[in-house]
CSV table of C-alpha atoms and ligand atoms in Angstrom, one decimal:
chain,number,residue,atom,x,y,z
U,1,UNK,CA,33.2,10.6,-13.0
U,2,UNK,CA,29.8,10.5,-13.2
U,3,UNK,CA,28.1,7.5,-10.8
U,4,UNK,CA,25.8,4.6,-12.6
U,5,UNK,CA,21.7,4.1,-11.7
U,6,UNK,CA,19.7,1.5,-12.8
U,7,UNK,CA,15.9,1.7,-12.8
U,8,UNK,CA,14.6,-1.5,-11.3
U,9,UNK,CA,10.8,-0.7,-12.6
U,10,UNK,CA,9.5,1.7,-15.2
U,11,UNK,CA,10.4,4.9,-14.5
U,12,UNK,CA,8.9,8.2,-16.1
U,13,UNK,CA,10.8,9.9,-18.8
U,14,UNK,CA,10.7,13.3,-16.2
U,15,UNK,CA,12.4,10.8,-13.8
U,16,UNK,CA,15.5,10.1,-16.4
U,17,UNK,CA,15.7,13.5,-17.8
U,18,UNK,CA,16.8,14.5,-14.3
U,19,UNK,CA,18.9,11.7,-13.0
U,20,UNK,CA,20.5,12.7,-16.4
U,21,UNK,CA,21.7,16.0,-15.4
U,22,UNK,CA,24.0,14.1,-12.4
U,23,UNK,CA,24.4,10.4,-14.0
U,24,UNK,CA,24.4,7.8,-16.3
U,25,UNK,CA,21.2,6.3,-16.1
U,26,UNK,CA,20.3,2.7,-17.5
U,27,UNK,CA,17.1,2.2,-18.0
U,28,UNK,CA,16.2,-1.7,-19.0
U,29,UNK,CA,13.9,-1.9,-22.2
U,30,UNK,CA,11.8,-4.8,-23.2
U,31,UNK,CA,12.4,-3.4,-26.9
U,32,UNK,CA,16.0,-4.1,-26.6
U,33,UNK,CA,16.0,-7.8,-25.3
U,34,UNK,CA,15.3,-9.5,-21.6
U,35,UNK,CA,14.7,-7.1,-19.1
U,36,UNK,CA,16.2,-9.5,-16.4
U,37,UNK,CA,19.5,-10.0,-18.4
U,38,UNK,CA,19.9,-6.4,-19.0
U,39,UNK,CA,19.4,-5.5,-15.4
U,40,UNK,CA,22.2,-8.1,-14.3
U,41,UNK,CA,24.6,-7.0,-16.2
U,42,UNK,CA,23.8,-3.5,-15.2
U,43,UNK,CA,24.0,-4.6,-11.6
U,44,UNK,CA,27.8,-5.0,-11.1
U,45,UNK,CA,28.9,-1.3,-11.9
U,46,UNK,CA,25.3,0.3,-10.3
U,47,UNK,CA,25.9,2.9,-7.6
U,48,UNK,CA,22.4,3.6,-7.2
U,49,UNK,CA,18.9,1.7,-7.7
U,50,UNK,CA,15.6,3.3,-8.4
U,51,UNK,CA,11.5,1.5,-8.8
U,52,UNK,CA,9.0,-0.2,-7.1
U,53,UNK,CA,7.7,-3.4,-6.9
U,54,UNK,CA,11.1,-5.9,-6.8
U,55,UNK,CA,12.2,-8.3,-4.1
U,56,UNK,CA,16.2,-6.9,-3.1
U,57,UNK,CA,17.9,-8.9,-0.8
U,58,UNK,CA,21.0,-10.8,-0.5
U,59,UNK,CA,20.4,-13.4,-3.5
U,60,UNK,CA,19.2,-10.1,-6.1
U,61,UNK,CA,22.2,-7.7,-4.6
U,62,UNK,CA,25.3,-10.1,-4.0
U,63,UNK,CA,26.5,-8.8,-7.3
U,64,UNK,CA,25.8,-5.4,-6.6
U,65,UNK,CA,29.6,-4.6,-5.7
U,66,UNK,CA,29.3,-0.6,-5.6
U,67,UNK,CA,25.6,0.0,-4.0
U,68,UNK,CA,25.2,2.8,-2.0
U,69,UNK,CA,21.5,3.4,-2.6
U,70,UNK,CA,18.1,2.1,-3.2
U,71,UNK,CA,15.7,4.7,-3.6
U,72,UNK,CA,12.3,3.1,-3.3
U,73,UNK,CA,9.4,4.6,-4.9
U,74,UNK,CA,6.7,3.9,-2.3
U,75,UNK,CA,6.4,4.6,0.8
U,76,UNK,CA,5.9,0.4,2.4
U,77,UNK,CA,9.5,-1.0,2.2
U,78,UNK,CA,8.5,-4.7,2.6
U,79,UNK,CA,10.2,-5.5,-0.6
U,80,UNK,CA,13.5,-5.2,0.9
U,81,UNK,CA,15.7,-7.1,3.2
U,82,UNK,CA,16.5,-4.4,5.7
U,83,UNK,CA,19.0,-6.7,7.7
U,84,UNK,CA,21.0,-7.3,4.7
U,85,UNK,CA,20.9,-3.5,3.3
U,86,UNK,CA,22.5,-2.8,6.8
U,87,UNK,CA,25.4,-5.2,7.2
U,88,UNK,CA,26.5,-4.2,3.5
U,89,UNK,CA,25.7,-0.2,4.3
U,90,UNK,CA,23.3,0.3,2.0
U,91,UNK,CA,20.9,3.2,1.8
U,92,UNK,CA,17.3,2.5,1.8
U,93,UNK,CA,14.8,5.6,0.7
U,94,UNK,CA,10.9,5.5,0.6
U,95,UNK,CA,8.5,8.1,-0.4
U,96,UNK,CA,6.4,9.1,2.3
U,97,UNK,CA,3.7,11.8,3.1
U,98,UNK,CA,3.2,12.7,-0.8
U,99,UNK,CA,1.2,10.0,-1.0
U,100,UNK,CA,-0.8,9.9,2.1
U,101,UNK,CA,-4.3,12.1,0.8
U,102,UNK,CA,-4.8,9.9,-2.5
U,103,UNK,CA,-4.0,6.6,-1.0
U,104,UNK,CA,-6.6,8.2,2.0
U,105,UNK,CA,-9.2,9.1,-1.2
U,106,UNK,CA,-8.9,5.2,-2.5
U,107,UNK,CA,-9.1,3.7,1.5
U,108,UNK,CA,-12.5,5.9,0.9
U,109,UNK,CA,-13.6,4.7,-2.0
U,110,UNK,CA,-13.5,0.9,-1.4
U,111,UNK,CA,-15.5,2.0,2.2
U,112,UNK,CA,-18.2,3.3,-0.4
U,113,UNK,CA,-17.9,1.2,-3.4
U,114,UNK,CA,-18.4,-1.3,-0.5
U,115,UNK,CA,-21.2,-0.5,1.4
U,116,UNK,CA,-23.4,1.0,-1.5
U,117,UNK,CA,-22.3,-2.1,-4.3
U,118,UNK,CA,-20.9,0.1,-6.8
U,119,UNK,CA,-19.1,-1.9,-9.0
U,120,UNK,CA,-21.8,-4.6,-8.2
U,121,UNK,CA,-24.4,-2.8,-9.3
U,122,UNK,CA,-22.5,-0.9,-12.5
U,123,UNK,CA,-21.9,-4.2,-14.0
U,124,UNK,CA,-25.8,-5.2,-13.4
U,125,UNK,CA,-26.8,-1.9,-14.9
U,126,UNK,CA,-24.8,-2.6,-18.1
U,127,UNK,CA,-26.0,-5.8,-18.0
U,128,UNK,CA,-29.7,-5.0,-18.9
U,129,UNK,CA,-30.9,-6.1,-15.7
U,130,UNK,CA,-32.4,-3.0,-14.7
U,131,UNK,CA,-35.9,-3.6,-15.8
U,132,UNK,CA,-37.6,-2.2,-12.7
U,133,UNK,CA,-37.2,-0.6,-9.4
U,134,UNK,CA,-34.2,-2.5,-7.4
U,135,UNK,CA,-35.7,-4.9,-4.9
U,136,UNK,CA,-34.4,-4.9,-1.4
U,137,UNK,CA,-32.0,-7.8,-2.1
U,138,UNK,CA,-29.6,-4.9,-3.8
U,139,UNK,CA,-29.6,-2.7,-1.4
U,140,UNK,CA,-26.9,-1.3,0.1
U,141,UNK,CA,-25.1,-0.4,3.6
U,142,UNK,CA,-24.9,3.0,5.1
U,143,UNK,CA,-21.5,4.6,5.4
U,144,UNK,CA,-22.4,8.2,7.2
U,145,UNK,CA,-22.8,7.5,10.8
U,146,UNK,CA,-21.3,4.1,11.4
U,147,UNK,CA,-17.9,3.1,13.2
U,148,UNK,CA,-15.1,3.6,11.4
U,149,UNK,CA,-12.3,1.0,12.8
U,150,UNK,CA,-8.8,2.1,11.6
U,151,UNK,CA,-5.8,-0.6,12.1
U,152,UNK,CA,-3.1,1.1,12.5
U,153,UNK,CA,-3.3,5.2,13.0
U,154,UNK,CA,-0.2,6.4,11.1
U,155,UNK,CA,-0.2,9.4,8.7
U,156,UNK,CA,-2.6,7.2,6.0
U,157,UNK,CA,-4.8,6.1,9.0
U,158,UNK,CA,-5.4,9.4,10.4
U,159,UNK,CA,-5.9,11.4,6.3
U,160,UNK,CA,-8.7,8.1,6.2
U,161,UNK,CA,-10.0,8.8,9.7
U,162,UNK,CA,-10.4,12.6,8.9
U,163,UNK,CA,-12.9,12.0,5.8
U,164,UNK,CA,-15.0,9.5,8.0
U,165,UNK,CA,-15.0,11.4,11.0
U,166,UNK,CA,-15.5,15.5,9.0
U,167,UNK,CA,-17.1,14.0,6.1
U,168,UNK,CA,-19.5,11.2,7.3
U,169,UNK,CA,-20.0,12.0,10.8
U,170,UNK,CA,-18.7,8.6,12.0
U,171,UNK,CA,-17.4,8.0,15.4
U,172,UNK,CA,-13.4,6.7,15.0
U,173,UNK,CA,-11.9,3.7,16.8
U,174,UNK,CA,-8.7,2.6,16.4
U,175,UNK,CA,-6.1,-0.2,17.4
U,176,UNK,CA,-2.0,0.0,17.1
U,177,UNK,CA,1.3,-0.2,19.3
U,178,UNK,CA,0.7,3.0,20.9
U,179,UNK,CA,-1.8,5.5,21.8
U,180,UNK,CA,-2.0,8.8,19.8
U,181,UNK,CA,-3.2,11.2,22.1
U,182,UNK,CA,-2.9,14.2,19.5
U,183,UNK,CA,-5.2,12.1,17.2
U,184,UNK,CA,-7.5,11.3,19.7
U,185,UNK,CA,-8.3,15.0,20.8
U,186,UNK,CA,-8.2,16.2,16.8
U,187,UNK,CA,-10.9,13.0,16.0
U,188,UNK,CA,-12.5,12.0,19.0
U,189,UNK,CA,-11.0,8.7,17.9
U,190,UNK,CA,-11.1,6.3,21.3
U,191,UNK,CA,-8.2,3.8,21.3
U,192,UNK,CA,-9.2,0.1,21.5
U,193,UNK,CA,-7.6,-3.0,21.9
U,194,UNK,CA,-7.9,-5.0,18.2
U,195,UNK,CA,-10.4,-7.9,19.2
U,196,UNK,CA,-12.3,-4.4,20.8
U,197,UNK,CA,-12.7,-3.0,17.5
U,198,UNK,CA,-13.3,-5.7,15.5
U,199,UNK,CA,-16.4,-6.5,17.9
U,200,UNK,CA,-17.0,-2.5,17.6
U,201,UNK,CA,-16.4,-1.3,13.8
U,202,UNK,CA,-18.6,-1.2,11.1
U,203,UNK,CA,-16.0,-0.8,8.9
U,204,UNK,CA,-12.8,-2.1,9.4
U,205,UNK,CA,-9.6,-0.8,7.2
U,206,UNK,CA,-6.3,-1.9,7.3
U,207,UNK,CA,-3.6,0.5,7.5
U,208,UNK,CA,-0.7,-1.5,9.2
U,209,UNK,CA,2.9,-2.3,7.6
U,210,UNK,CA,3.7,-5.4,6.3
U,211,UNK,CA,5.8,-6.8,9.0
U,212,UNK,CA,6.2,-10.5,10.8
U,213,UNK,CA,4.1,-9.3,13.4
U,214,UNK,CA,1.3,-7.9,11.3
U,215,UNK,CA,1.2,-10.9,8.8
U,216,UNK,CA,-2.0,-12.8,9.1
U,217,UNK,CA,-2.9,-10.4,11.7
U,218,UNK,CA,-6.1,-10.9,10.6
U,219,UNK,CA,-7.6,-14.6,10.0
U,220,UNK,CA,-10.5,-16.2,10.8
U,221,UNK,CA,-10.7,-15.8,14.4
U,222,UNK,CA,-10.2,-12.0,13.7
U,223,UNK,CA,-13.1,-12.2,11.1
U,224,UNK,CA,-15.2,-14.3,13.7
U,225,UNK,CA,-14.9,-11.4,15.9
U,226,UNK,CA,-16.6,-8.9,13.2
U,227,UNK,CA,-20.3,-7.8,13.0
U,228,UNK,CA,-22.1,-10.0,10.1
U,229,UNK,CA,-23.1,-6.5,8.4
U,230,UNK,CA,-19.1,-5.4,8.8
U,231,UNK,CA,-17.1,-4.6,6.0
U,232,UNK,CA,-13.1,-5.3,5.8
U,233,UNK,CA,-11.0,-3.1,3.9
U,234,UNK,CA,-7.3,-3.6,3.0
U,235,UNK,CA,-5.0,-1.1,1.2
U,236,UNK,CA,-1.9,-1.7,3.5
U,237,UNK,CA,0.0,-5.2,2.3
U,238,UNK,CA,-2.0,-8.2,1.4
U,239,UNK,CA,-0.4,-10.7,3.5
U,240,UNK,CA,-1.9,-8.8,7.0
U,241,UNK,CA,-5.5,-10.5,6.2
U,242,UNK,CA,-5.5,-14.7,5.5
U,243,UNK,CA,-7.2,-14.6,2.5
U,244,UNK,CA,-8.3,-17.8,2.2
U,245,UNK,CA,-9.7,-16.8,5.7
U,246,UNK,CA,-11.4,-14.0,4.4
U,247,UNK,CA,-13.0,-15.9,1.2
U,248,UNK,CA,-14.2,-18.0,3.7
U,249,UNK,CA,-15.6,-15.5,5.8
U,250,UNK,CA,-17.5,-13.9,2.7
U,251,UNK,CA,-18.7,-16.8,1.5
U,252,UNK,CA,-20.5,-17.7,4.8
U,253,UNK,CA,-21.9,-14.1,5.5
U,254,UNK,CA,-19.3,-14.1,8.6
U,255,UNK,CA,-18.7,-10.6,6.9
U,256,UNK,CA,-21.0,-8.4,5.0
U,257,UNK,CA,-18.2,-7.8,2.4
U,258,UNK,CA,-15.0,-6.7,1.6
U,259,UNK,CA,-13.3,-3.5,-0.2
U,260,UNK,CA,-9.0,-4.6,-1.3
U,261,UNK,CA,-6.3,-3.2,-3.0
U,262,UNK,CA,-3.8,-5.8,-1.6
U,263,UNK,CA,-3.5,-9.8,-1.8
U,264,UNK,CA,-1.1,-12.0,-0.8
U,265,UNK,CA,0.2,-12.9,-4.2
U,266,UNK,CA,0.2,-9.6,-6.8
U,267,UNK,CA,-1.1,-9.0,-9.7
U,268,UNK,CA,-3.8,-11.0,-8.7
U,269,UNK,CA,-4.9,-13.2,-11.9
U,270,UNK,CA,-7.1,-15.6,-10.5
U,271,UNK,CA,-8.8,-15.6,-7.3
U,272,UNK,CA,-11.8,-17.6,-5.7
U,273,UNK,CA,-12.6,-13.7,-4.7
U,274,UNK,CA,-13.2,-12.8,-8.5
U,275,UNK,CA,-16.3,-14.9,-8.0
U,276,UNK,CA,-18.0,-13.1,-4.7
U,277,UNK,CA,-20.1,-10.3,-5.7
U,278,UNK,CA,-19.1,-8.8,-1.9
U,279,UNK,CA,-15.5,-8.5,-2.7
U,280,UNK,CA,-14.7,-5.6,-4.1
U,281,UNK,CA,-11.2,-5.9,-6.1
U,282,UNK,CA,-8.8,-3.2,-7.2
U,283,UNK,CA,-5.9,-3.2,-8.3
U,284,UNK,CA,-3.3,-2.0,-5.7
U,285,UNK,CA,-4.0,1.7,-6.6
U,286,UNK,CA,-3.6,3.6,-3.5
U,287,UNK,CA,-1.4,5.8,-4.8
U,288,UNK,CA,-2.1,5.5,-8.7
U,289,UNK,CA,-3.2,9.3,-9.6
U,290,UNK,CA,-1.1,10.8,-12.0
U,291,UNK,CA,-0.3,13.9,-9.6
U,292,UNK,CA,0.5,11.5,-6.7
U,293,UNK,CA,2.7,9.2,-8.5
U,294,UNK,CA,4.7,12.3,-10.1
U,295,UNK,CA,5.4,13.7,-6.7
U,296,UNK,CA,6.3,9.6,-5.6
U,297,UNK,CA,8.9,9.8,-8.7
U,298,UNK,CA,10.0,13.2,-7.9
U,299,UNK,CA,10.6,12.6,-4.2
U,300,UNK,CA,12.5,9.2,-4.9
U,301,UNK,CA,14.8,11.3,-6.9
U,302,UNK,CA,15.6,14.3,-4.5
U,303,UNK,CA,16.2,11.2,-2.3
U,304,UNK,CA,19.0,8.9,-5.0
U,305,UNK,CA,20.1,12.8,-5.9
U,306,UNK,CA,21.3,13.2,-2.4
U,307,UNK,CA,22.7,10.1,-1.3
U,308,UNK,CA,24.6,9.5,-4.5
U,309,UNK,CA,26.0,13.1,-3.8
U,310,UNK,CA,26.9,13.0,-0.4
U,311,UNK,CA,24.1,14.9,1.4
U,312,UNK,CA,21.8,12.5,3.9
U,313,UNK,CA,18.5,11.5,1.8
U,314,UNK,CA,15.2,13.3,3.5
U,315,UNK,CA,13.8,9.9,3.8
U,316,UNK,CA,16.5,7.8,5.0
U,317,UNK,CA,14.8,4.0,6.6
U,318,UNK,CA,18.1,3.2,7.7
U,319,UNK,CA,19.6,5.8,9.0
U,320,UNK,CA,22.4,4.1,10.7
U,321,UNK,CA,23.8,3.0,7.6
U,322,UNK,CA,24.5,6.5,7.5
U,323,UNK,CA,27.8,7.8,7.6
Q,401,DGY,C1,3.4,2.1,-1.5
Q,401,DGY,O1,3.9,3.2,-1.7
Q,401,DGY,O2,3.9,1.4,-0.5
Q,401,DGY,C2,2.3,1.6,-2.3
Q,401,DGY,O3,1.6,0.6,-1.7
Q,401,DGY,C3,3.0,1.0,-3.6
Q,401,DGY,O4,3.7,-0.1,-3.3
């Protein structure tokens, strides 16, 4: 008998075609009624759980008699209560590596959009304010050149590190739990303790995990320790910065300004940041290209496939629930 999944976000038609081909697959649909209710009563008889984005722990999954799996389609696994997923044996997946070089290109793009005021200076341009040369008031920050501060030099970290250090000739620091000697020889990044590189960096991007170590890991003593003309950039989980801390800071001039995909509450509706013309806002995008987000989908599948049919998942988190 075929075994049940339930898609706990959108998921793309491709994705359903081929969980098809091995199960029954439910997919909840506004156009048929509550979304929440039809999930529920899906919950009971799901073998597998595939999406993005939901809260699963021990109040969403105490219904959930026949989990095996939850195949995450991203590669931070915040969302999910790891302790629990082990004492029932659960199977937690995540996506990683497909999505390191876009999430890299957006980590880029906030470090530009940043510095030279690009979405700033768009919505002035459209505005008709352009009536003569820009005066020195709009002008920007360099990017080529300056320190590049990277929090947290995993796989993400380093792809970022590459395009500042090859494409912008800008000397690397870097802060974390351990030293990564490989990195350091292939970057000429120098390892720094993470007051060090705040002091140091001229721009300062967040790469870190969500974890209760790394939440609030930066607040405002950490933005005190920044360079006025520094820029803070977060595409890792929103909670790591204090971001009533950081509002703060950029409403003072503490900081020069600030590139995020992340907050501490998401979507992000309203926000004393959507009224600072240095905070650059996005929409947690890091990995939102079509390409990348296929191979996220396509990934998160080979993973379910595998652990629904008996073979260990290629991205097993928990590998000791493994049997
Ligand atoms: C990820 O894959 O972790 C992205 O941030 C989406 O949540």
């Amino acid at each position: 008998m075929k075994k049940n999944v339930l898609a706990f976000s959108r998921v793309t038609p491709a994705t359903v075609e081929r969980l098809q081909q091995d199960f029954n697959v439910i997919v909840p649909d506004a156009r048929q009624g509550d979304i929440a209710a039809q999930f529920n009563e899906a919950l009971p008889e799901a073998h597998g759980l595939i999406g993005v984005g939901r809260k699963l722990g021990r109040d969403q999954l105490e219904g959930a008699g026949k989990l095996e799996v939850v195949s995450s389609i991203s590669v931070g696994y915040d969302n999910y209560d790891l302790a629990y997923f082990n004492e029932r044996g659960i199977a937690l997946t995540n996506t990683p590596d497909v999505l390191t070089e876009s999430t890299a290109d957006l980590a880029f793009s906030l470090v530009m959009g940043s510095a030279r005021r690009v979405a700033e200076l768009d919505a002035w341009t459209k505005a008709g304010n352009w009536q003569a040369t820009i005066a020195p008031g709009h002008f920007g920050s360099d990017v080529h050149g300056k320190t590049l501060g990277i929090v947290g030099l995993g796989n993400i970290g380093a792809a970022i590190a590459r395009r500042g250090r090859f494409g912008f000739n800008m000397p690397v620091v870097y802060s974390g739990n351990s030293r990564k000697p490989q990195l350091e020889q292939e970057l000429g990044a120098q390892f720094r303790s993470l007051d060090q590189l705040l002091a140091e960096a001229d721009f300062v991007v967040i790469v870190v995990p969500l974890s209760e170590a790394t939440r609030k890991l930066i607040s405002t003593r950490e933005l005190q320790l920044m360079k006025p003309s520094a820029f803070l950039i977060n595409i890792a989980r929103g909670p790591v910065v204090d971001e009533a801390a950081l509002v703060e800071a950029l409403r003072s001039g503490t900081i020069r300004g600030a590139g995020l995909d992340v907050y501490e509450k998401e979507p992000l509706r309203e926000s004393p940041l959507f009224q600072l013309p240095n905070a650059l806002t996005l929409p947690h995008i890091g990995s939102a290209t079509a390409e990348t987000r296929a191979a996220m989908a396509s990934r998160a599948v080979d993973n379910l496939r595998a652990a629904l049919l008996g073979e260990r998942p290629q991205d097993l988190v928990n590998p000791q629930v493994w049997k």
